[in-house]
Tab-separated table of C-alpha atoms and ligand atoms in Angstrom:
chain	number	residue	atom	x	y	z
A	29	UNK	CA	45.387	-6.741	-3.299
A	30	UNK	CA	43.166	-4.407	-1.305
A	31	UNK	CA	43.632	-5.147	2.475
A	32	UNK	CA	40.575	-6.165	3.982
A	33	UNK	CA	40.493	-4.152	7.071
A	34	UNK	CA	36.662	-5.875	7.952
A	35	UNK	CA	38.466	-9.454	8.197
A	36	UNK	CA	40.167	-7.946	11.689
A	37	UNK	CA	37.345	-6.373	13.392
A	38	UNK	CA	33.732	-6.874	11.908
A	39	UNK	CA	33.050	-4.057	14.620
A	40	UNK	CA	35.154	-1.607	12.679
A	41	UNK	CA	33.277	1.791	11.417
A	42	UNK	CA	35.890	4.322	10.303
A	43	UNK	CA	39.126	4.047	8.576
A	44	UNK	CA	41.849	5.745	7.152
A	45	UNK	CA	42.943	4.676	3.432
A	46	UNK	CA	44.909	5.971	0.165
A	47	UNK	CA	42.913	6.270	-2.619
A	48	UNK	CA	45.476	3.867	-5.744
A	49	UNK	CA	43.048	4.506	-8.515
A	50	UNK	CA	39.845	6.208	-9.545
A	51	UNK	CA	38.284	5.896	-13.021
A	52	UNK	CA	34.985	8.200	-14.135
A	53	UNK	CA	32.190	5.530	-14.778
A	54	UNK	CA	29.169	6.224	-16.752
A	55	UNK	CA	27.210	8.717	-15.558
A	56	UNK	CA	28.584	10.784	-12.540
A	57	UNK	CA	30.320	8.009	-10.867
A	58	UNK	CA	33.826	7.224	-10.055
A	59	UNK	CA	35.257	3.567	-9.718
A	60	UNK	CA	37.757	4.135	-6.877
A	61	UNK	CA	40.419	1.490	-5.435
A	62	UNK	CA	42.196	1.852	-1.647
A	63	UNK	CA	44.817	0.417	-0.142
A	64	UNK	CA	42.553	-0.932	2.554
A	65	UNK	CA	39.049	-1.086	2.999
A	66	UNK	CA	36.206	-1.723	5.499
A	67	UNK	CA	33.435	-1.925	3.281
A	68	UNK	CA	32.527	-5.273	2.325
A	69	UNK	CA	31.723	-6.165	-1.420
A	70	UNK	CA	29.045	-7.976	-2.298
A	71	UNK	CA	30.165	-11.655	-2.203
A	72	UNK	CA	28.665	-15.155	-1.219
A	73	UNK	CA	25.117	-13.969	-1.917
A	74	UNK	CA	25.489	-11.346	0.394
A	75	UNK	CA	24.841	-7.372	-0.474
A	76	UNK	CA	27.622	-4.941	-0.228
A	77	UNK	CA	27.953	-2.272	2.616
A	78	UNK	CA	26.928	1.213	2.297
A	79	UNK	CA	28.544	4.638	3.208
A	80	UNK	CA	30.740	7.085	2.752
A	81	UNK	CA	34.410	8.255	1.793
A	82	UNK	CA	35.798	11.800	2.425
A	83	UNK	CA	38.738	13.665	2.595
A	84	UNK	CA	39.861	17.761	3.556
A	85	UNK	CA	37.691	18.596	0.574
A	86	UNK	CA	34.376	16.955	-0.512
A	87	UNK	CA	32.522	13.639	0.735
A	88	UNK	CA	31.181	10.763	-1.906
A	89	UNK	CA	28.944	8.279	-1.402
A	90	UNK	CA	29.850	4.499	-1.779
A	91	UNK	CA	26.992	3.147	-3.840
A	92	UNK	CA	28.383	-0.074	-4.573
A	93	UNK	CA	31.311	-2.324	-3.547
A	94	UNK	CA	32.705	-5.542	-6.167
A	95	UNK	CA	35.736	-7.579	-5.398
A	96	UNK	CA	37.589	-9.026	-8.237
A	97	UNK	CA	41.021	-11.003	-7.756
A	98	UNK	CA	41.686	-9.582	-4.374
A	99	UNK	CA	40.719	-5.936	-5.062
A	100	UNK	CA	37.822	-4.421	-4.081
A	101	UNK	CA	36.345	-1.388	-6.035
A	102	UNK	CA	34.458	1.077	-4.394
A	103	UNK	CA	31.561	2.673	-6.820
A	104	UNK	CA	31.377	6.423	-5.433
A	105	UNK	CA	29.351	9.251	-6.166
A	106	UNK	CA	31.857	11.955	-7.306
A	107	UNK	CA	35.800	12.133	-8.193
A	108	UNK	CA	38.510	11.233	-5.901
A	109	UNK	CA	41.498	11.415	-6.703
A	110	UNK	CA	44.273	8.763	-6.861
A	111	UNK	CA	47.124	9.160	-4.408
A	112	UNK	CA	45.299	11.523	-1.683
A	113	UNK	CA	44.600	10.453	1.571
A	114	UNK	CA	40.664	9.475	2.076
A	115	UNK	CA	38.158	8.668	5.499
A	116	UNK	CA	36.021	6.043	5.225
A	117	UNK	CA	32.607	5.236	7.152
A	118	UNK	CA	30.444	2.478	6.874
A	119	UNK	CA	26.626	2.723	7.757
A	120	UNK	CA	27.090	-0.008	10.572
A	121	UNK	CA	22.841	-0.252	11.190
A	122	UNK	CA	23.126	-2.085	7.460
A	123	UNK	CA	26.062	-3.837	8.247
A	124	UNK	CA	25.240	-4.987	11.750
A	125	UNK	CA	22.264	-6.393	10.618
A	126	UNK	CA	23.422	-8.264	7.656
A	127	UNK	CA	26.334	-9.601	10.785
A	128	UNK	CA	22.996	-11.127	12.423
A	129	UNK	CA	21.078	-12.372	9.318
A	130	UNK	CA	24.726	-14.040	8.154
A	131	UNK	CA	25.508	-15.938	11.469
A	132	UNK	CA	22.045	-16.667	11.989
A	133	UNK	CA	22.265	-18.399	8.559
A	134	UNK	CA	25.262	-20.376	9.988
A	135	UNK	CA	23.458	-21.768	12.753
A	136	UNK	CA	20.914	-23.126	10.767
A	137	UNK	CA	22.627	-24.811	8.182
A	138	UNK	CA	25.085	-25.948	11.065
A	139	UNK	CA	22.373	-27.768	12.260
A	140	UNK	CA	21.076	-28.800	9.321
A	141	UNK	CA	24.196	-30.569	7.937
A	142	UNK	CA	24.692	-32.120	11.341
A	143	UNK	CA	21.217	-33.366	11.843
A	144	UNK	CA	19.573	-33.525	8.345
A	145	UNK	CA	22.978	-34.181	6.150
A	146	UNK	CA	21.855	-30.703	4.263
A	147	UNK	CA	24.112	-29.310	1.986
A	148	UNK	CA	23.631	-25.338	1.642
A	149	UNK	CA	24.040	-24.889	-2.409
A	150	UNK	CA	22.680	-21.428	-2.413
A	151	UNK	CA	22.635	-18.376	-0.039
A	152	UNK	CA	20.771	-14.710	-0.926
A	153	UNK	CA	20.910	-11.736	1.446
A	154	UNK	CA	19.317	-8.781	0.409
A	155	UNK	CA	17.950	-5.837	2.690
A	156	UNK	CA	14.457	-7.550	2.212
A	157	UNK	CA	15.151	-11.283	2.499
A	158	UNK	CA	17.691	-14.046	3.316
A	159	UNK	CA	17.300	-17.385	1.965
A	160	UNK	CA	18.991	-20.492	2.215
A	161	UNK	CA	18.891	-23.251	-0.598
A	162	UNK	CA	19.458	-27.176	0.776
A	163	UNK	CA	19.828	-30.037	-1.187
A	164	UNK	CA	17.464	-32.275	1.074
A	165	UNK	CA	13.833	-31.959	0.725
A	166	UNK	CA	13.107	-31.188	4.834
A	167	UNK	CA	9.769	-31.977	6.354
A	168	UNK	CA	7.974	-29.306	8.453
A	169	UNK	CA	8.433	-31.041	11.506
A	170	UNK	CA	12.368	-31.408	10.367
A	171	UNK	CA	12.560	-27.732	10.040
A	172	UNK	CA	10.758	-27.012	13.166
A	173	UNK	CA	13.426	-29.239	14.903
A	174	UNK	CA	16.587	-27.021	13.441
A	175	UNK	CA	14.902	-23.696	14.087
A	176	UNK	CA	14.563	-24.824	18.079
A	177	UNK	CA	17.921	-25.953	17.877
A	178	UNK	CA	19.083	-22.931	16.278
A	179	UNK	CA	17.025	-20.767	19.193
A	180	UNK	CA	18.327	-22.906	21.713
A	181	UNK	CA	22.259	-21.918	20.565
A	182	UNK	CA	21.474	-18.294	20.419
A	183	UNK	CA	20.359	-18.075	24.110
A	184	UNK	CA	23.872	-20.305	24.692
A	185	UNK	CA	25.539	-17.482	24.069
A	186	UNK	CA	28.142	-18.714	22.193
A	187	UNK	CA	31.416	-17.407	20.899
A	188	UNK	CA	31.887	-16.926	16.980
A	189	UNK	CA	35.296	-17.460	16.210
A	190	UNK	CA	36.914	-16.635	12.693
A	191	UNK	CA	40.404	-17.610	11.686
A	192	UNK	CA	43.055	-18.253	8.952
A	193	UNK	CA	44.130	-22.358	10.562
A	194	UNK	CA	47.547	-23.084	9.225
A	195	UNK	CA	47.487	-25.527	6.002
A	196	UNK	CA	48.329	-28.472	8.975
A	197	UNK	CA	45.636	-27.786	10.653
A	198	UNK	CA	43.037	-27.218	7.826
A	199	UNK	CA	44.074	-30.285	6.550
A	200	UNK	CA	42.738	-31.989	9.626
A	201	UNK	CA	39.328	-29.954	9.940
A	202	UNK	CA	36.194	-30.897	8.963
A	203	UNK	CA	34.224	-27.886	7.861
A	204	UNK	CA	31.222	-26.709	5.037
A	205	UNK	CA	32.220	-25.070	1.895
A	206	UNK	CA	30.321	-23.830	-1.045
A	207	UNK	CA	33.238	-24.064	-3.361
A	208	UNK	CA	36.522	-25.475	-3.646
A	209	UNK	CA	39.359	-23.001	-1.747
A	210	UNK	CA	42.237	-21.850	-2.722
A	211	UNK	CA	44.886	-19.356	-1.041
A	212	UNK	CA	43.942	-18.787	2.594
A	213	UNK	CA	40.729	-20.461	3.786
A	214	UNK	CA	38.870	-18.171	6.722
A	215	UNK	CA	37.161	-20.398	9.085
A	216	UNK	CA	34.106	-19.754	11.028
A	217	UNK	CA	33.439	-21.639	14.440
A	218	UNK	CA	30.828	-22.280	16.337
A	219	UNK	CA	31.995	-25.136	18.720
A	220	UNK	CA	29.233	-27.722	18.884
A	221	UNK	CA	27.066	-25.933	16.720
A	222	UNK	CA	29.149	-25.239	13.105
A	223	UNK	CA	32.435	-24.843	10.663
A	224	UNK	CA	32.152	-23.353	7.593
A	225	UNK	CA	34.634	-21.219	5.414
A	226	UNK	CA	33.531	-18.159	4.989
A	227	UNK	CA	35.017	-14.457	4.388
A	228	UNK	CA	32.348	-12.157	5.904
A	229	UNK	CA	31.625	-10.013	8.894
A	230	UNK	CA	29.771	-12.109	11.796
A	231	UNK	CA	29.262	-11.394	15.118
A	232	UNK	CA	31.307	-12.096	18.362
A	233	UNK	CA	28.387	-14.506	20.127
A	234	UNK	CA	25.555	-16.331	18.960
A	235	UNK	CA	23.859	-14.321	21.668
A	236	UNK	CA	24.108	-11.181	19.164
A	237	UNK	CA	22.106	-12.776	16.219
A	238	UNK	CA	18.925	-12.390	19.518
A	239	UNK	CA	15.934	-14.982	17.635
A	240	UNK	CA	15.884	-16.400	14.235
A	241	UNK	CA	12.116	-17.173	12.766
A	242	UNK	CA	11.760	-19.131	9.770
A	243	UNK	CA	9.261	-17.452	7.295
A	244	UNK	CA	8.805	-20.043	5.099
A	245	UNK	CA	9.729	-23.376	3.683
A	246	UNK	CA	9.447	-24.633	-0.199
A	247	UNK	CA	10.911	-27.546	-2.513
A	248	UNK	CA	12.833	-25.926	-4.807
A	249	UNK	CA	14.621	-27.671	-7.536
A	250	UNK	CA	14.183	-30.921	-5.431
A	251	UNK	CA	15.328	-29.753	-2.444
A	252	UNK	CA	14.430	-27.055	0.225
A	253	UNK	CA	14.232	-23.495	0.072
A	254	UNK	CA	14.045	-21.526	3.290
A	255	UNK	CA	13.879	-18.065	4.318
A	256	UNK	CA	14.620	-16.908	7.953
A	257	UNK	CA	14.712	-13.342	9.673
A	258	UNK	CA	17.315	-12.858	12.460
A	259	UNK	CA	17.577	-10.324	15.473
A	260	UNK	CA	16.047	-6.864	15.014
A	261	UNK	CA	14.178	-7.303	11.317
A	262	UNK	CA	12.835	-10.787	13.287
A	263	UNK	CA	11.332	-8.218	15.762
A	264	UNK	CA	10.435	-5.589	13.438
A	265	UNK	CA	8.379	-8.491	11.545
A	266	UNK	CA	6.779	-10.099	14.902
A	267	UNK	CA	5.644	-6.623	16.236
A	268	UNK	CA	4.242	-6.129	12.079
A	269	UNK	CA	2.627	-9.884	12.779
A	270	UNK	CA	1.412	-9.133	16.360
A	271	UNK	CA	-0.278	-5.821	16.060
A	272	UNK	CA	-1.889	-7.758	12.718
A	273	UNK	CA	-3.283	-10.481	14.984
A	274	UNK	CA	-4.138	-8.614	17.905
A	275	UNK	CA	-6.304	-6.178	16.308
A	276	UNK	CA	-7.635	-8.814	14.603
A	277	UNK	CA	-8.521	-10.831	17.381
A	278	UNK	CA	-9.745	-7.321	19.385
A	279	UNK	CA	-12.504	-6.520	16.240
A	280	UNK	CA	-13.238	-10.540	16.425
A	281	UNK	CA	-13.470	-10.402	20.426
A	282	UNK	CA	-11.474	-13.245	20.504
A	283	UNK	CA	-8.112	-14.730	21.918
A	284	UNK	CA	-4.937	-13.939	20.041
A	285	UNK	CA	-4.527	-18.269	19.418
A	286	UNK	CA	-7.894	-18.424	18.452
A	287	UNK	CA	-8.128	-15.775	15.205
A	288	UNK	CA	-7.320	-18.548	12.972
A	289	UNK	CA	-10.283	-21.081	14.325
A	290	UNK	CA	-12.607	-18.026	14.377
A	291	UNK	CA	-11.638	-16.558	10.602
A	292	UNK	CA	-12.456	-20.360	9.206
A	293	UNK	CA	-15.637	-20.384	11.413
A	294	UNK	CA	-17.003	-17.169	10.284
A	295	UNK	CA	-15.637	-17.971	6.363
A	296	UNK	CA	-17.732	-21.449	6.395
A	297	UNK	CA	-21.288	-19.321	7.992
A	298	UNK	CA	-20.839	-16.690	5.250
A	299	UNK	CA	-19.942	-18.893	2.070
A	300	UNK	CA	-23.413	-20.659	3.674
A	301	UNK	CA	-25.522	-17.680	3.836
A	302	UNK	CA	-24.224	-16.309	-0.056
A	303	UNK	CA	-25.658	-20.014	-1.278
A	304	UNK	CA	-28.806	-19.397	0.847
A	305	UNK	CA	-29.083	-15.957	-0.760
A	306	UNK	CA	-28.992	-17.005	-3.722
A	307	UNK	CA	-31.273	-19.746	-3.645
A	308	UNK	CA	-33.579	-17.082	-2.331
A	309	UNK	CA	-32.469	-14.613	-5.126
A	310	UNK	CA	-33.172	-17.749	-7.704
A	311	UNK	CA	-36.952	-17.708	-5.712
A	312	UNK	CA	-37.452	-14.115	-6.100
A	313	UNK	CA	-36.917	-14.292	-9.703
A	314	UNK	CA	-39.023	-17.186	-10.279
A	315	UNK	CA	-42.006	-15.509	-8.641
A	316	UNK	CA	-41.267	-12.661	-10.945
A	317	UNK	CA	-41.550	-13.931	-13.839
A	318	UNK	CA	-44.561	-16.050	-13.576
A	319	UNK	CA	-46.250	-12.397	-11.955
A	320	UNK	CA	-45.605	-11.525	-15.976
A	321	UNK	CA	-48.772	-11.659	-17.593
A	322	UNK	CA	-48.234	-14.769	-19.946
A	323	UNK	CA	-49.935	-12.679	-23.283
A	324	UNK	CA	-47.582	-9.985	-22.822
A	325	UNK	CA	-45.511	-9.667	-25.474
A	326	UNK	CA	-42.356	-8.375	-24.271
A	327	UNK	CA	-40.957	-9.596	-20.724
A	328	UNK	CA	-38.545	-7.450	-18.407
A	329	UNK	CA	-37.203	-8.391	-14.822
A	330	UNK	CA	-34.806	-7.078	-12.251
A	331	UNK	CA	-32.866	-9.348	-9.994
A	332	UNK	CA	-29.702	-8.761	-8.008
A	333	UNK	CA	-26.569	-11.267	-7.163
A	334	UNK	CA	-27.697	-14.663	-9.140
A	335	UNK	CA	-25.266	-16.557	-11.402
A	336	UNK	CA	-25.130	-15.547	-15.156
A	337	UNK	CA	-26.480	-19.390	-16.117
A	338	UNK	CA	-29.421	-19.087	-13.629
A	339	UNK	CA	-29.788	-16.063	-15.482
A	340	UNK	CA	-30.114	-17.185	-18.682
A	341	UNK	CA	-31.678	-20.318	-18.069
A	342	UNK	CA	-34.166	-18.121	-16.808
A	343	UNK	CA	-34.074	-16.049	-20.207
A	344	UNK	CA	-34.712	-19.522	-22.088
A	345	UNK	CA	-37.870	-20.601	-20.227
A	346	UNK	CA	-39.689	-16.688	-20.685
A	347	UNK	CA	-38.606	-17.018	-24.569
A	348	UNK	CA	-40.755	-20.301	-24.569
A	349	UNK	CA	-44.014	-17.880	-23.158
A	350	UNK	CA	-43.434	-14.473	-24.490
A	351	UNK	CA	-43.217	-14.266	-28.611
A	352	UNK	CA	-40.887	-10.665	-28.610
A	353	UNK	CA	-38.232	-9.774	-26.307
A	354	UNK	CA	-37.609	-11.521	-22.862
A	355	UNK	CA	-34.932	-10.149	-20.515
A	356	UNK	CA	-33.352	-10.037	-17.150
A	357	UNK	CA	-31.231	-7.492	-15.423
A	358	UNK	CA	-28.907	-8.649	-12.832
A	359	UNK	CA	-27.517	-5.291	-10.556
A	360	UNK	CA	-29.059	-2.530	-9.426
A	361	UNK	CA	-28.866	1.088	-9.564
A	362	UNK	CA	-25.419	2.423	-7.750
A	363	UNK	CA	-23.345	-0.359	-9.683
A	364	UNK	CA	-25.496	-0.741	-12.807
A	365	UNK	CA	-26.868	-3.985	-14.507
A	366	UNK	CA	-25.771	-6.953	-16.664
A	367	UNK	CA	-28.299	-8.139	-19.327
A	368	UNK	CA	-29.514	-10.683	-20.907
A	369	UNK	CA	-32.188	-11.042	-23.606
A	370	UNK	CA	-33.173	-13.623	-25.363
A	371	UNK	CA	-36.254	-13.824	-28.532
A	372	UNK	CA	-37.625	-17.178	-30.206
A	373	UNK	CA	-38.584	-15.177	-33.477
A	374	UNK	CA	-37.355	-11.636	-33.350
A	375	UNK	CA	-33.736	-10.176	-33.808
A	376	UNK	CA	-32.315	-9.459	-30.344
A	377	UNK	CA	-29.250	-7.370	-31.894
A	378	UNK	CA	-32.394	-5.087	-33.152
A	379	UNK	CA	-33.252	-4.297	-29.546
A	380	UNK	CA	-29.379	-3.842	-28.421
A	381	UNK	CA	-29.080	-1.110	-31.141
A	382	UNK	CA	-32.132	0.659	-30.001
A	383	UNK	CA	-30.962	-0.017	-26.305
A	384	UNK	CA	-27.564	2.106	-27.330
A	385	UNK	CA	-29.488	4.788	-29.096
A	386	UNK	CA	-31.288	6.001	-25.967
A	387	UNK	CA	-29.471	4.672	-22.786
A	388	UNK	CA	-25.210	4.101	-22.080
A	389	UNK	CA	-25.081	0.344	-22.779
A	390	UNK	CA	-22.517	-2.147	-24.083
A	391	UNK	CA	-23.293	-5.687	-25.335
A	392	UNK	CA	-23.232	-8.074	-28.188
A	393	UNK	CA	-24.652	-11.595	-29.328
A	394	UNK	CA	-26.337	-13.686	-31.589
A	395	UNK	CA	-29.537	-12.979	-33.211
A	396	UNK	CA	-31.312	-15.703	-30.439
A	397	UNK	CA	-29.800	-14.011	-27.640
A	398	UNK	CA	-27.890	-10.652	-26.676
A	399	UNK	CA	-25.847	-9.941	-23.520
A	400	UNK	CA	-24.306	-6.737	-21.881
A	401	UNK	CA	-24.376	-4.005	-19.338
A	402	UNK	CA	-25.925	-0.489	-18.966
A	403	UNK	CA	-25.641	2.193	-17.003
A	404	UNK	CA	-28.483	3.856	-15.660
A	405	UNK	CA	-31.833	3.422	-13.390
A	406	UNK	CA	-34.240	0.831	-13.458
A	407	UNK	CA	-36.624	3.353	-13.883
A	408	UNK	CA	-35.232	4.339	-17.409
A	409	UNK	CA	-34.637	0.838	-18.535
A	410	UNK	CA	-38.195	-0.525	-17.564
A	411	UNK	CA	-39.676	2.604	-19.829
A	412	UNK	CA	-37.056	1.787	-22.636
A	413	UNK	CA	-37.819	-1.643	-22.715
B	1	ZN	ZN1	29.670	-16.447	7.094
């Protein structure tokens, strides 16, 4: 049983140890065990610490830490050897902020239990994102409600308090648990706020976890899914989300709470003005065609921006004048054009295999009508065609 030197001080960073075992793993690794340990394994949803073991001779890496039965194994980077004395350092910037994501995380569900009756069935904290799973569907206002509580706790200031309660006094406590205990069961206290067993690192006040956000809020498998960003990532994402909204707001020449009003505003106007332009593009076209000298054989036009169907409906009613080839070209010259050509009596797959003899096209069809795109001037095309 590996002594688990982060139980008695989550503020720990160095630590003396004697290296018991140490087993080559694939590749260049070594699976090492001490006889007591600061780093944290990954347990409880929660990612394992980084950092580093030395001794007189070399340094390692610890890329990964796994606890099984008590005994936590240490994945390093090179060989230690069993029986030597080793250092051990933990990168506490990871660690510290994993402390505030974690007791964040009990706050919330504190208050969700207490207010909400939540059970937390699922917990994931990852150096990207920390989610909690409930069992009760919450509504938004619901969730609003715990995440002001939760705020409101934090700037209490209050005192985290873990401890191994006697089997007496366990008996008597009321507390959260994910799974059924055995052995000693570590309790974590927040008066008025939470109990839960738990057997990570958390820090000494509430104070420390500074503001917890909620990101977002789903039902998942008919409950709630929530994910929440404590003390310094909260900040790193509001100054991400700020500087976002306030240049935003500076290129809109607007008030930082009015951006969203203003986006939808200026959304509506130009979904407007694309169905104006292309009832004008429609009117273009129209005039265009009946320009075309009705005993022409063959019929060509250019248009840019209207709807394939407007297109080809467009194809069907020059067909019904012009006795060869009628098409339209929808583009222009910097981004090339779509076709469409359509023929009462002639074969239209005739004209697409000429097309592809002399200019860069694709396309394919029926007989009655061909469609594609080219690359190349309208200039070229018009003399092609
Ligand atoms: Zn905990």
């Amino acid at each position: 049983m590996t002594k688990k030197l982060y139980d008695l001080d989550a503020y720990a960073v160095e630590f003396s140890a004697k290296v018991l075992s140490s087993e080559k793993s694939d590749d260049d690794t070594y699976i090492i065990t001490l006889d007591q340990t600061l780093f944290f394994p990954e347990e409880g949803g929660q990612t394992p610490d980084k950092g580093i073991i030395w001794n007189e001779d070399k340094k390692v890496e610890v890329l990964d830490v796994q606890i099984k039965d008590n005994i936590i194994f240490h994945k390093v980077s090179g060989k230690m050897d069993a029986g030597m004395p080793v250092n051990g350092k933990i990168d506490f910037t990871h660690r510290y902020n994993n402390m505030q994501q974690h007791t964040g995380e009990h706050i919330f569900s504190g208050f969700a239990h207490s207010l909400y009756g939540c059970t937390n069935v699922g917990f994931h904290l990852s150096d990207s994102i920390v989610t909690m799973d409930y069992d009760v569907q919450l509504e938004k206002e619901q969730i609003e409600d715990i995440e002001r509580k939760v705020n409101e706790a934090i700037a209490k200031n209050i005192e985290v308090i873990c401890e191994y309660p006697s089997k007496e006094r366990l008996a008597e406590m009321d507390y959260r648990s994910k799974i059924e205990l055995t052995g000693d069961v570590r309790i974590v206290t927040i008066p008025g706020v939470d109990v839960c067993a738990c057997c990570a690192p958390h820090v000494r006040t509430t104070g420390e976890v500074g503001i917890l956000k909620v990101q977002f809020a789903q039902n998942y498998k008919g409950g709630t899914r929530i994910s929440i960003l404590c003390g310094l990532r909260a900040f790193d994402n509001y100054k991400l989300v700020h500087d976002q909204i306030a240049s935003t707001a500076h290129f809109l020449s607007v008030k930082h709470e009015e951006v969203y009003d203003t986006v939808c505003k200026l959304l509506n106007e130009r979904n407007e003005l694309l169905g104006r332009l292309k009832d004008a593009q429609a009117e273009v076209m129209n005039m265009q065609i009946e320009a075309i000298d009705s005993d022409a054989e063959n019929a060509c036009i250019f248009v840019d921006g209207i709807d394939n169907i407007v297109a080809r409906n467009a194809v069907n009613s020059m067909t019904l004048v012009h006795s060869g080839f009628s098409a339209v070209f929808i583009g222009n010259d910097n981004e090339g054009y779509a076709f469409i050509i359509g023929s009462k009596n002639a074969d239209c797959r005739e004209v697409l295999k000429r097309m592809q003899e002399s200019i860069s096209c694709r396309g394919g069809g029926k007989p009655e009508m061909v469609q594609g795109s080219v690359k190349g001037s309208k200039k070229d095309i018009k003399k092609f065609f």
